Amino acid sequence: MSRSAVAAPYSSPASSLPLFPPGSEAPPTCEVPHFAPVRVRGGRGRLHRLVRHRRRLLAAGLAVTAAALVAAGPHSSAGEPDTRRARGHPVAEPVPERQSTRFVAAPVRIADAATVRLLKPGDRIDVVSTGDGGTGGTSVLARGVRVTEVPEPVTGAGAAADGALVVVSVPRETAHRLVGAGTTARLAVALC
């Protein structure tokens, strides 16, 4: 029996290839070679690489920024030591705290009452001592002090001869000096 005769009853009209029943003239089976198991690299390894990469980028960015800050800092001329401090560096010696100056209101009797009438609260004045009876030298007792109040002048006989009162805001030590000078000398003011 020929091969075409055997194949004819089992051939399909749509294909020209002969179909064989199972077990007849089938190719021999062959063994599949052994392969190592296939492992899919999961997202965990990829995540670790991404984090490592970001850390490296951040470290490189910080290094470039630090180098730019050093390059932009103050430089000294050739051979001269740099006496200025670089920006952003701490001060070597501590800065002493400023003592808050306590101001007090000191009443001062000015010899010229007409000058006091020119003053108003908020003005800055210099208080000057003219010595005893105008024979001594002049000295400035307080510079640039602020006028806080100008009381109404006292009316009556001899009031203009006594001068006029003005209240200034000064440190406590200056207030003591003004009170002491007011008892022994004539005081005048100069507008600043």
GROMACS .gro file of C-alpha atoms in nm:
model
  192
    1MET     CA    1   0.000   0.000   0.000
    2SER     CA    2   0.146   0.330  -0.097
    3ARG     CA    3   0.169   0.625   0.115
    4SER     CA    4  -0.068   0.829  -0.095
    5ALA     CA    5  -0.328   0.554  -0.078
    6VAL     CA    6  -0.313   0.550   0.300
    7ALA     CA    7  -0.317   0.923   0.329
    8ALA     CA    8  -0.603   0.976   0.092
    9PRO     CA    9  -0.884   0.866   0.321
   10TYR     CA   10  -0.765   1.091   0.603
   11SER     CA   11  -0.675   1.402   0.411
   12SER     CA   12  -0.892   1.699   0.451
   13PRO     CA   13  -1.024   1.875   0.148
   14ALA     CA   14  -0.896   2.212   0.270
   15SER     CA   15  -0.532   2.116   0.308
   16SER     CA   16  -0.305   1.921   0.087
   17LEU     CA   17  -0.099   1.784   0.379
   18PRO     CA   18  -0.174   1.430   0.474
   19LEU     CA   19  -0.295   1.359   0.826
   20PHE     CA   20  -0.187   1.044   0.996
   21PRO     CA   21  -0.374   0.871   1.270
   22PRO     CA   22  -0.200   0.876   1.604
   23GLY     CA   23   0.073   0.618   1.638
   24SER     CA   24   0.139   0.569   1.268
   25GLU     CA   25   0.447   0.716   1.116
   26ALA     CA   26   0.476   0.994   1.372
   27PRO     CA   27   0.823   1.135   1.432
   28PRO     CA   28   1.001   1.001   1.733
   29THR     CA   29   0.973   1.194   2.055
   30CYS     CA   30   1.277   1.381   2.177
   31GLU     CA   31   1.365   1.486   2.525
   32VAL     CA   32   1.341   1.851   2.625
   33PRO     CA   33   1.673   1.975   2.758
   34HIS     CA   34   1.693   2.089   3.120
   35PHE     CA   35   1.672   2.469   3.164
   36ALA     CA   36   1.747   2.661   3.480
   37PRO     CA   37   1.437   2.817   3.635
   38VAL     CA   38   1.349   3.153   3.490
   39ARG     CA   39   1.342   3.425   3.753
   40VAL     CA   40   1.166   3.750   3.680
   41ARG     CA   41   1.347   4.046   3.832
   42GLY     CA   42   1.085   4.203   4.051
   43GLY     CA   43   1.019   4.568   4.129
   44ARG     CA   44   1.213   4.547   4.456
   45GLY     CA   45   1.555   4.543   4.288
   46ARG     CA   46   1.450   4.819   4.054
   47LEU     CA   47   1.333   5.030   4.351
   48HIS     CA   48   1.668   4.987   4.529
   49ARG     CA   49   1.856   5.095   4.217
   50LEU     CA   50   1.632   5.401   4.180
   51VAL     CA   51   1.688   5.505   4.544
   52ARG     CA   52   2.066   5.454   4.511
   53HIS     CA   53   2.065   5.662   4.193
   54ARG     CA   54   1.871   5.945   4.358
   55ARG     CA   55   2.110   5.950   4.653
   56ARG     CA   56   2.404   5.980   4.420
   57LEU     CA   57   2.235   6.264   4.229
   58LEU     CA   58   2.158   6.446   4.554
   59ALA     CA   59   2.516   6.406   4.679
   60ALA     CA   60   2.653   6.534   4.348
   61GLY     CA   61   2.416   6.833   4.356
   62LEU     CA   62   2.522   6.923   4.711
   63ALA     CA   63   2.888   6.900   4.616
   64VAL     CA   64   2.839   7.131   4.318
   65THR     CA   65   2.645   7.380   4.536
   66ALA     CA   66   2.918   7.382   4.802
   67ALA     CA   67   3.184   7.439   4.538
   68ALA     CA   68   2.984   7.729   4.391
   69LEU     CA   69   2.945   7.890   4.735
   70VAL     CA   70   3.317   7.864   4.805
   71ALA     CA   71   3.397   8.010   4.465
   72ALA     CA   72   3.155   8.300   4.516
   73GLY     CA   73   3.284   8.381   4.867
   74PRO     CA   74   3.512   8.674   4.948
   75HIS     CA   75   3.865   8.654   4.815
   76SER     CA   76   4.174   8.842   4.923
   77SER     CA   77   4.418   9.005   4.689
   78ALA     CA   78   4.746   8.829   4.614
   79GLY     CA   79   4.969   8.827   4.920
   80GLU     CA   80   4.723   9.006   5.151
   81PRO     CA   81   4.546   8.818   5.430
   82ASP     CA   82   4.168   8.822   5.414
   83THR     CA   83   4.042   9.015   5.715
   84ARG     CA   84   3.676   8.989   5.619
   85ARG     CA   85   3.465   8.696   5.727
   86ALA     CA   86   3.309   8.472   5.467
   87ARG     CA   87   2.932   8.482   5.448
   88GLY     CA   88   2.760   8.200   5.629
   89HIS     CA   89   3.052   8.122   5.861
   90PRO     CA   90   3.002   8.159   6.236
   91VAL     CA   91   3.167   8.448   6.417
   92ALA     CA   92   3.477   8.336   6.605
   93GLU     CA   93   3.431   8.560   6.908
   94PRO     CA   94   3.090   8.594   7.072
   95VAL     CA   95   2.907   8.919   7.017
   96PRO     CA   96   2.838   9.087   7.351
   97GLU     CA   97   2.473   9.140   7.426
   98ARG     CA   98   2.361   9.498   7.415
   99GLN     CA   99   2.242   9.618   7.748
  100SER     CA  100   1.905   9.775   7.703
  101THR     CA  101   1.934  10.138   7.805
  102ARG     CA  102   1.664  10.236   8.047
  103PHE     CA  103   1.529  10.580   7.969
  104VAL     CA  104   1.374  10.804   8.231
  105ALA     CA  105   1.180  11.130   8.207
  106ALA     CA  106   1.393  11.415   8.344
  107PRO     CA  107   1.252  11.765   8.401
  108VAL     CA  108   1.502  12.032   8.302
  109ARG     CA  109   1.465  12.405   8.376
  110ILE     CA  110   1.584  12.607   8.076
  111ALA     CA  111   1.695  12.965   8.147
  112ASP     CA  112   1.529  13.116   7.836
  113ALA     CA  113   1.150  13.068   7.855
  114ALA     CA  114   1.098  13.195   7.499
  115THR     CA  115   1.316  12.914   7.361
  116VAL     CA  116   1.107  12.652   7.542
  117ARG     CA  117   0.790  12.785   7.375
  118LEU     CA  118   0.944  12.683   7.037
  119LEU     CA  119   0.966  12.317   7.148
  120LYS     CA  120   0.702  12.047   7.108
  121PRO     CA  121   0.696  11.677   7.211
  122GLY     CA  122   0.907  11.460   6.979
  123ASP     CA  123   1.171  11.729   6.905
  124ARG     CA  124   1.539  11.639   6.947
  125ILE     CA  125   1.753  11.884   7.143
  126ASP     CA  126   2.101  11.928   7.289
  127VAL     CA  127   2.110  12.045   7.651
  128VAL     CA  128   2.399  12.286   7.713
  129SER     CA  129   2.535  12.417   8.042
  130THR     CA  130   2.647  12.782   8.028
  131GLY     CA  131   2.832  12.785   8.361
  132ASP     CA  132   2.755  12.978   8.679
  133GLY     CA  133   2.611  13.315   8.589
  134GLY     CA  134   2.744  13.294   8.233
  135THR     CA  135   3.108  13.343   8.344
  136GLY     CA  136   3.216  12.980   8.308
  137GLY     CA  137   3.263  12.781   7.987
  138THR     CA  138   2.989  12.590   7.808
  139SER     CA  139   2.958  12.214   7.794
  140VAL     CA  140   2.708  11.983   7.631
  141LEU     CA  141   2.535  11.770   7.894
  142ALA     CA  142   2.306  11.568   7.663
  143ARG     CA  143   2.306  11.527   7.282
  144GLY     CA  144   2.001  11.453   7.068
  145VAL     CA  145   1.761  11.380   7.353
  146ARG     CA  146   1.390  11.359   7.281
  147VAL     CA  147   1.143  11.606   7.428
  148THR     CA  148   0.852  11.417   7.585
  149GLU     CA  149   0.654  11.704   7.732
  150VAL     CA  150   0.647  12.083   7.739
  151PRO     CA  151   0.443  12.192   8.043
  152GLU     CA  152   0.240  12.513   8.030
  153PRO     CA  153   0.448  12.810   8.152
  154VAL     CA  154   0.371  12.945   8.495
  155THR     CA  155   0.224  13.297   8.483
  156GLY     CA  156   0.297  13.554   8.746
  157ALA     CA  157   0.555  13.803   8.862
  158GLY     CA  158   0.912  13.683   8.806
  159ALA     CA  159   0.802  13.364   8.621
  160ALA     CA  160   0.992  13.460   8.304
  161ALA     CA  161   1.309  13.522   8.507
  162ASP     CA  162   1.299  13.164   8.641
  163GLY     CA  163   1.295  13.017   8.289
  164ALA     CA  164   1.068  12.736   8.174
  165LEU     CA  165   1.047  12.365   8.231
  166VAL     CA  166   1.087  12.095   7.964
  167VAL     CA  167   1.073  11.716   8.017
  168VAL     CA  168   1.323  11.505   7.819
  169SER     CA  169   1.373  11.129   7.784
  170VAL     CA  170   1.733  11.039   7.874
  171PRO     CA  171   1.930  10.747   8.020
  172ARG     CA  172   1.939  10.738   8.399
  173GLU     CA  173   2.305  10.852   8.422
  174THR     CA  174   2.238  11.152   8.198
  175ALA     CA  175   1.935  11.244   8.411
  176HIS     CA  176   2.160  11.260   8.718
  177ARG     CA  177   2.404  11.486   8.533
  178LEU     CA  178   2.122  11.718   8.419
  179VAL     CA  179   1.975  11.749   8.768
  180GLY     CA  180   2.317  11.824   8.918
  181ALA     CA  181   2.400  12.084   8.650
  182GLY     CA  182   2.057  12.248   8.681
  183THR     CA  183   2.127  12.343   9.043
  184THR     CA  184   2.463  12.514   8.977
  185ALA     CA  185   2.449  12.642   8.616
  186ARG     CA  186   2.212  12.796   8.365
  187LEU     CA  187   2.089  12.550   8.102
  188ALA     CA  188   2.009  12.621   7.739
  189VAL     CA  189   1.884  12.407   7.449
  190ALA     CA  190   1.974  12.378   7.084
  191LEU     CA  191   1.734  12.217   6.836
  192CYS     CA  192   1.879  11.922   6.640
   0.00000   0.00000   0.00000
